Short mmCIF file of C-alpha atoms and ligand atoms in Angstrom, two decimals:
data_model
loop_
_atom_site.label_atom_id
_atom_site.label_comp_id
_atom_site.label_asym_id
_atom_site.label_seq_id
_atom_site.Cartn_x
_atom_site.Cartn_y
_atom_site.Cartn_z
CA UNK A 29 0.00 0.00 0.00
CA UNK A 30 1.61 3.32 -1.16
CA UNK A 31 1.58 6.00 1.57
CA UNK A 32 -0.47 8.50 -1.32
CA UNK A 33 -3.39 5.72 0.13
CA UNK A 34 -3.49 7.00 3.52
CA UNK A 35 -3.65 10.65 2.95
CA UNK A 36 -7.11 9.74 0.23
CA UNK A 37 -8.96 7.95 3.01
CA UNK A 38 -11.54 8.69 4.73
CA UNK A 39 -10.92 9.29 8.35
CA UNK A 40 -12.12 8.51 11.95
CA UNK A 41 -10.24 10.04 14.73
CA UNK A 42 -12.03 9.28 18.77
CA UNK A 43 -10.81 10.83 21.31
CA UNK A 44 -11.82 9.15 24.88
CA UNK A 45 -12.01 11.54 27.46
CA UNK A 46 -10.39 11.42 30.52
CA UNK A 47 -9.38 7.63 30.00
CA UNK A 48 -6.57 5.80 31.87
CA UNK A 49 -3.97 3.72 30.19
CA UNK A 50 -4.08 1.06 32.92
CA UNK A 51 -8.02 0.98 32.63
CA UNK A 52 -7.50 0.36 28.93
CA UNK A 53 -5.04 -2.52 29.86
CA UNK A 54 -8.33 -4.38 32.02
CA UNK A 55 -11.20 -3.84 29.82
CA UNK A 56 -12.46 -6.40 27.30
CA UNK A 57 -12.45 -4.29 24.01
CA UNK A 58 -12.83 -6.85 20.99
CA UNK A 59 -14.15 -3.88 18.53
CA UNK A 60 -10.90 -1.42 19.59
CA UNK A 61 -8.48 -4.45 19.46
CA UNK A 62 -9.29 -5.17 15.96
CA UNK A 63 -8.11 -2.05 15.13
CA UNK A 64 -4.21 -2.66 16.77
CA UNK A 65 -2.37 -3.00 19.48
CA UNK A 66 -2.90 -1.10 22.72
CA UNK A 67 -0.47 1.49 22.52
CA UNK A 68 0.84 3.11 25.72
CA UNK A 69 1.25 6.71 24.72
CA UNK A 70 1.90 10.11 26.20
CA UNK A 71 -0.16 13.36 25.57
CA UNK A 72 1.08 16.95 25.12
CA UNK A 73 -2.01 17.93 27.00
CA UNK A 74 -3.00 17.51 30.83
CA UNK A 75 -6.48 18.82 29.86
CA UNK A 76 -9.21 18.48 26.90
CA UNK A 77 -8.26 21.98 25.66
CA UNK A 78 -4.90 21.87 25.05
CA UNK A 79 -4.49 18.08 24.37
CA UNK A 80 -7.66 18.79 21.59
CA UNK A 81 -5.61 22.04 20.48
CA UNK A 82 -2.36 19.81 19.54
CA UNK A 83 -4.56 16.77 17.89
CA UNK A 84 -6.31 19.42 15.55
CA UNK A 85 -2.83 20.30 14.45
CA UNK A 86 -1.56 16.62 14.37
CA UNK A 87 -0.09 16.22 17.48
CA UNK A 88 -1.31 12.50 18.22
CA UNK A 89 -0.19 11.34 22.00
CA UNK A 90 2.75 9.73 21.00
CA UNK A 91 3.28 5.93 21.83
CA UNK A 92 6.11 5.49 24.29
CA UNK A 93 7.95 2.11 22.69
CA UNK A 94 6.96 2.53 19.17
CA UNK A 95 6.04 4.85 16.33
CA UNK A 96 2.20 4.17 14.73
CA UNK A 97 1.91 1.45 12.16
CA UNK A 98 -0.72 1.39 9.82
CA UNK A 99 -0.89 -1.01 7.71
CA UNK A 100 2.19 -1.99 6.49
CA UNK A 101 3.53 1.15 7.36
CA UNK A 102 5.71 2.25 10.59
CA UNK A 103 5.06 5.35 11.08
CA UNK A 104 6.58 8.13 13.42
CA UNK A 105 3.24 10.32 13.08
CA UNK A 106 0.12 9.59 11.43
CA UNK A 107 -0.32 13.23 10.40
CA UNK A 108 2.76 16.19 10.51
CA UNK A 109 1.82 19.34 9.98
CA UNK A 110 3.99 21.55 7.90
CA UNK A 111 4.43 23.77 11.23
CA UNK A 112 6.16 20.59 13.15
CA UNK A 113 9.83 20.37 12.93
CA UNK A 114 11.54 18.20 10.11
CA UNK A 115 11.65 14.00 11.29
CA UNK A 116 13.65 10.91 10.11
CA UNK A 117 10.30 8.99 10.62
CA UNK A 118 7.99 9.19 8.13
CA UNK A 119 4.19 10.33 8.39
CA UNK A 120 1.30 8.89 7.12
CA UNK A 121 -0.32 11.87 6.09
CA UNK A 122 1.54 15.87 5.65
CA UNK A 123 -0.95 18.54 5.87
CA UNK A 124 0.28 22.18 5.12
CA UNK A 125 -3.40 23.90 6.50
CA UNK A 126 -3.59 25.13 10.16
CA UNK A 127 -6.04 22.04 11.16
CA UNK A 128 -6.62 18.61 10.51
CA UNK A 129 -10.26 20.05 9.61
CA UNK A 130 -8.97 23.00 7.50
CA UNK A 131 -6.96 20.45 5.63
CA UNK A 132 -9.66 17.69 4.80
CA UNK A 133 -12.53 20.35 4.04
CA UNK A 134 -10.36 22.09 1.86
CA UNK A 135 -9.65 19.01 -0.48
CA UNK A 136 -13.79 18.48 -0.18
CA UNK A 137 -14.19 16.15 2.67
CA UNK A 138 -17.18 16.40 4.54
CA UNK A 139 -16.04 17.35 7.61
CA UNK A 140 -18.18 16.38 10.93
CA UNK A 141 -17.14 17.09 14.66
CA UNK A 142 -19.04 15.21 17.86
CA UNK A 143 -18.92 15.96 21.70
CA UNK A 144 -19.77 15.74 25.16
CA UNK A 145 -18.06 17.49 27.59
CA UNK A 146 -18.30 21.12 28.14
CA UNK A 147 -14.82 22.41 26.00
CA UNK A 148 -17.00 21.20 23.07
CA UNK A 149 -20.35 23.06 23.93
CA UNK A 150 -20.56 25.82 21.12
CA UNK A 151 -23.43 27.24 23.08
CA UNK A 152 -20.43 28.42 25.45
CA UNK A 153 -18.55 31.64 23.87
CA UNK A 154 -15.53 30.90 25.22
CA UNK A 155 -15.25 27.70 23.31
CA UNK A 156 -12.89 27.91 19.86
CA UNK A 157 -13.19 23.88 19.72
CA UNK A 158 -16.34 23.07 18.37
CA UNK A 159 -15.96 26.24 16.22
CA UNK A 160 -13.03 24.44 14.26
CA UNK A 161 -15.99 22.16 12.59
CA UNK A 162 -18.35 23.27 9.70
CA UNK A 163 -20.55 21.00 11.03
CA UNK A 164 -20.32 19.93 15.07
CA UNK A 165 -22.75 17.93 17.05
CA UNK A 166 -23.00 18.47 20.89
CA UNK A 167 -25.06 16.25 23.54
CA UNK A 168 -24.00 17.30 26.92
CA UNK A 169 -24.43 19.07 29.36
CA UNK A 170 -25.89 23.15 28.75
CA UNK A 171 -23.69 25.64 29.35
CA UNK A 172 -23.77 27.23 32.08
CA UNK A 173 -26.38 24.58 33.86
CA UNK A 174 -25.70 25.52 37.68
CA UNK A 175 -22.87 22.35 39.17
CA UNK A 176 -25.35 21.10 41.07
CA UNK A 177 -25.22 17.06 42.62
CA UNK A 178 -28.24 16.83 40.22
CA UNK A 179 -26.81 18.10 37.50
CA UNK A 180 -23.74 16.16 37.28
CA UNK A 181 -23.84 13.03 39.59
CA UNK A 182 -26.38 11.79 36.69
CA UNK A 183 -26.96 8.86 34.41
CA UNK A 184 -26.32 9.21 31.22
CA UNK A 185 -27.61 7.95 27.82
CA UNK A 186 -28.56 10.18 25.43
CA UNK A 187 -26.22 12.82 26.62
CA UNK A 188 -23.11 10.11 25.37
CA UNK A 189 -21.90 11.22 21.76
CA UNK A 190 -21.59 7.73 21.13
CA UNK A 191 -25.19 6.90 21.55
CA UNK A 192 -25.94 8.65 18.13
CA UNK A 193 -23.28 6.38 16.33
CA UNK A 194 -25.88 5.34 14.18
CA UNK A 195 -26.62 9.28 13.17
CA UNK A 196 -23.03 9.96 12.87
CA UNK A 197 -21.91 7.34 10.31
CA UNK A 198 -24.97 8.26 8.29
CA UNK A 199 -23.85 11.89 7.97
CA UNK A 200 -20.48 10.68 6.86
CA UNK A 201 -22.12 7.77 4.46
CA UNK A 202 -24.41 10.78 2.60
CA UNK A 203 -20.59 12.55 1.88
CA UNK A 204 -17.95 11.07 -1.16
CA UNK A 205 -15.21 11.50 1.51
CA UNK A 206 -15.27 12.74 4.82
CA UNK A 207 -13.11 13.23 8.21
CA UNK A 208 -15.31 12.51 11.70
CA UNK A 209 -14.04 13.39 15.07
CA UNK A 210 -15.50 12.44 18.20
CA UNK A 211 -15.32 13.12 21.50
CA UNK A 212 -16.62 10.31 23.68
CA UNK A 213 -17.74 11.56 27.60
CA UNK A 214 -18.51 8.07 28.73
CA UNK A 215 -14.97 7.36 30.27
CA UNK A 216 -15.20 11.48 31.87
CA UNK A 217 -16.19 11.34 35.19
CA UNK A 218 -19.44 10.23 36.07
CA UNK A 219 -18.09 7.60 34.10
CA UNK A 220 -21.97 6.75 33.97
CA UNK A 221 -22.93 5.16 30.81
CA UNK A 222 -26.14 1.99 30.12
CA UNK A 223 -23.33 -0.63 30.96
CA UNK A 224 -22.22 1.66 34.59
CA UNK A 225 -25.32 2.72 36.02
CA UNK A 226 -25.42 4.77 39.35
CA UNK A 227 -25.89 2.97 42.44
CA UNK A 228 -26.04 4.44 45.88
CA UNK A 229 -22.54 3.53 46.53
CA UNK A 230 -20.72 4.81 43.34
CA UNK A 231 -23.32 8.01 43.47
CA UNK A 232 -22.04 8.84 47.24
CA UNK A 233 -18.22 8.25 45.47
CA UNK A 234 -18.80 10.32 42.59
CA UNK A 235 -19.84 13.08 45.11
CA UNK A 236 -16.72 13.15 46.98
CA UNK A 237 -14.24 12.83 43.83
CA UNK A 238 -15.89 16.05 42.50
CA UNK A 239 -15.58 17.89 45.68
CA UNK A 240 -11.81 16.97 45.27
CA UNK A 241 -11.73 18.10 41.81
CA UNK A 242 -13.34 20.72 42.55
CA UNK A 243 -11.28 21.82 45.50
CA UNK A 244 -7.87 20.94 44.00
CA UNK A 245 -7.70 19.10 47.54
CA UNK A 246 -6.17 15.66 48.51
CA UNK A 247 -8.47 15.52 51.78
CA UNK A 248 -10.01 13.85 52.53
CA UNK A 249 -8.74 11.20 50.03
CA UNK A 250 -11.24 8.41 48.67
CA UNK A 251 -10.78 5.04 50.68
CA UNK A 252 -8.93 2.46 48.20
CA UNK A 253 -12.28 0.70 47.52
CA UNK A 254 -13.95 3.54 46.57
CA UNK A 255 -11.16 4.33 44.14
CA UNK A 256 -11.39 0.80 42.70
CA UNK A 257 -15.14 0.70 42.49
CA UNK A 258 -14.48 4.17 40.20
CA UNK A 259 -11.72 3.20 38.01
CA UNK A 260 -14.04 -0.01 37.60
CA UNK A 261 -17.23 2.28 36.26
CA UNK A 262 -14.08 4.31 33.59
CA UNK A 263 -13.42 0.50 32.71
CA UNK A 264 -17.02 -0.01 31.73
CA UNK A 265 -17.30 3.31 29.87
CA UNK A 266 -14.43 2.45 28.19
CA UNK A 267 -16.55 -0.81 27.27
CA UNK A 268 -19.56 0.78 26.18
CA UNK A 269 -17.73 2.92 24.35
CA UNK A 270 -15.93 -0.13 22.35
CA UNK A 271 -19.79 -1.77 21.68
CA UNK A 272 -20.82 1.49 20.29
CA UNK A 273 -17.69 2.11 17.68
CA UNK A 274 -18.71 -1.47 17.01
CA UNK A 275 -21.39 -0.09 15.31
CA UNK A 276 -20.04 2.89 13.90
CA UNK A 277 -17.17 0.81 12.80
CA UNK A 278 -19.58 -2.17 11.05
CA UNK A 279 -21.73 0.48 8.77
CA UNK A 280 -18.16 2.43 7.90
CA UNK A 281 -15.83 -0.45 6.63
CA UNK A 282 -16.88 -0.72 3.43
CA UNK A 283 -15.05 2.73 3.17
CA UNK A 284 -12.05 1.45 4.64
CA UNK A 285 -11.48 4.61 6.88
CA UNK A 286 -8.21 5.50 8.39
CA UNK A 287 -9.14 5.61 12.25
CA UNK A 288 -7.52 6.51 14.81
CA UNK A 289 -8.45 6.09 18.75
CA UNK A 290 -7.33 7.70 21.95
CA UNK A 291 -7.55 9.52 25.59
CA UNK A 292 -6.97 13.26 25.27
CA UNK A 293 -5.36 13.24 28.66
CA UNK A 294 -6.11 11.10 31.68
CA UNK A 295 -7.02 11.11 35.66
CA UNK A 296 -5.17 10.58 38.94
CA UNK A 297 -7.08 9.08 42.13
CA UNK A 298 -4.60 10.28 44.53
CA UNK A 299 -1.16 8.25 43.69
CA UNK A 300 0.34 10.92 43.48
CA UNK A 301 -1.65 13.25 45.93
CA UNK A 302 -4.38 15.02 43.61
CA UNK A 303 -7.28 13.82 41.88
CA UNK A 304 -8.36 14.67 38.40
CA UNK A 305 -6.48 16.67 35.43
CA UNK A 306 -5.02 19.60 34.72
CA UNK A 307 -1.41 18.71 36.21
CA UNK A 308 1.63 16.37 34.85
CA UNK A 309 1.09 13.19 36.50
CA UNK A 310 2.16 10.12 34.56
CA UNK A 311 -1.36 8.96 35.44
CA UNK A 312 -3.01 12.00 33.76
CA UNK A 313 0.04 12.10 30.66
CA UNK A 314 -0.02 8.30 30.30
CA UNK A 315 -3.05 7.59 27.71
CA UNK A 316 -4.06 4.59 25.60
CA UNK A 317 -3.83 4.83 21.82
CA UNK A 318 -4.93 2.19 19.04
CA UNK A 319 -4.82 3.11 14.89
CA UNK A 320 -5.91 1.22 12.18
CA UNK A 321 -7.45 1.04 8.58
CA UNK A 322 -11.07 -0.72 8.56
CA UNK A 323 -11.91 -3.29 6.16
CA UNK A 324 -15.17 -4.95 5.08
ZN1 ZN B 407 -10.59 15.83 28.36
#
């Protein structure tokens, strides 16, 4: 396969917020395993803006023991950007525009965006990401919907990006070529998602671990249990989250899309004295990755 293949393919590119490399390394993921290897990778981002910010502009996480193979390529970036500095490795795809988006829409992709968490709410001025898409989808939460317990310690169904799979790959399907991104809030704390319902145990858990986000605190730190019976509910996310790109994956082989899977950033539970993101932990900079080309 020449490498002029890669950069006339379609493209999927998932980002899974918030999601641990070590949670990766437990959960049962046939759909993201078919893909590739697990890569262990690190992210030039401790937070969805700025790891989001890099990815537009190429800047994958980049695997700690290897470069990105695709196919029968090894690759030392899957796209470069003219702006990145000159590399022995070779890329998959060079782009000379200021964003992945820019790039595809200007050679007539249709180019769709997807999210979740709040960085992606366009209703939100602030927000430049969603504003990178001609066309972006957002399910979460409203902006500025009061932090309430209500509000966020909350199941969640519709509100997951990846619950409208079925909408997404028919928007790309109605397009001769396009480029989809999605960001997927199931593995973002609540971690709630149909497989990881609430109960009154991870509810009263969930409560505390935002107070320490929140607070930027340590204390009082979450028992070990509690941490466990967390990281387990990020595991299931994850999960879900591999059934629903099952789908999405199934009705968009027959395009045989370049896709492209990983966390933006991660989360610590207090290993190294913090919870959440934001900060340079290897448990927040440590992500999992996984590439691949579909086929029918
Ligand atoms: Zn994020």
């Amino acid at each position: 396969m020449p490498a002029a293949d890669l950069a006339e393919r379609d493209v999927v590119l998932v980002t899974l917020d918030s999601c641990r490399y070590d949670v990766a390394t437990r959960a049962s993921l046939p759909h993201l395993s078919a893909l590739g290897p697990l890569l262990e990778a690190e992210t030039p981002g401790t937070y969805t803006f700025p790891a989001h910010s890099a990815l537009f502009n190429g800047f994958l996480p980049q695997p700690v023991n290897a470069g990105f193979v695709l196919g029968h390529h090894r690759l030392g970036a899957v796209w470069r950007s003219g702006a990145a500095r000159p590399a022995t490795r070779p890329a998959g795809v060079q782009f000379t525009g200021t964003t992945l988006m820019e790039h595809y829409a200007d050679r007539g992709y249709r180019v769709i965006g997807a999210g979740g968490v709040t960085f992606f709410n366009p209703g939100e001025p602030g927000n430049s990401l969603p504003r990178l898409f001609p066309e972006f989808h957002y399910v979460g939460r409203p902006a500025q919907q009061p932090l309430t317990r209500a509000g966020r310690v909350v199941d969640r169904d519709e509100a997951l990006t990846l619950a409208h799979a079925g909408f997404l790959a028919q928007r790309c399907l109605e397009a001769d070529r396009f480029f989809l991104f999605i960001n997927c809030p199931s593995t973002h704390i609540p971690y709630t998602t149909p497989n990881s319902p609430l109960t009154p145990s991870t509810g009263e858990a969930l409560e505390r671990l935002y107070r320490l986000h929140d607070t930027k605190s340590a204390h009082p730190p979450l028992a070990p249990d509690a941490v466990e019976e967390l990281l387990g509910m990020q595991r299931r996310g994850l999960e879900w989250a591999d059934e629903q790109l099952g789908l999405l994956f199934r009705r968009l082989a027959h395009r045989q899309p370049l896709v492209v899977v990983c966390a933006d950033h991660g989360e610590e539970f207090g290993e190294g004295g913090r919870y959440g993101h934001g900060h340079p932990h290897p448990t927040v900079t440590t992500v999992p990755l996984w590439c691949g080309l579909l086929s029918p």
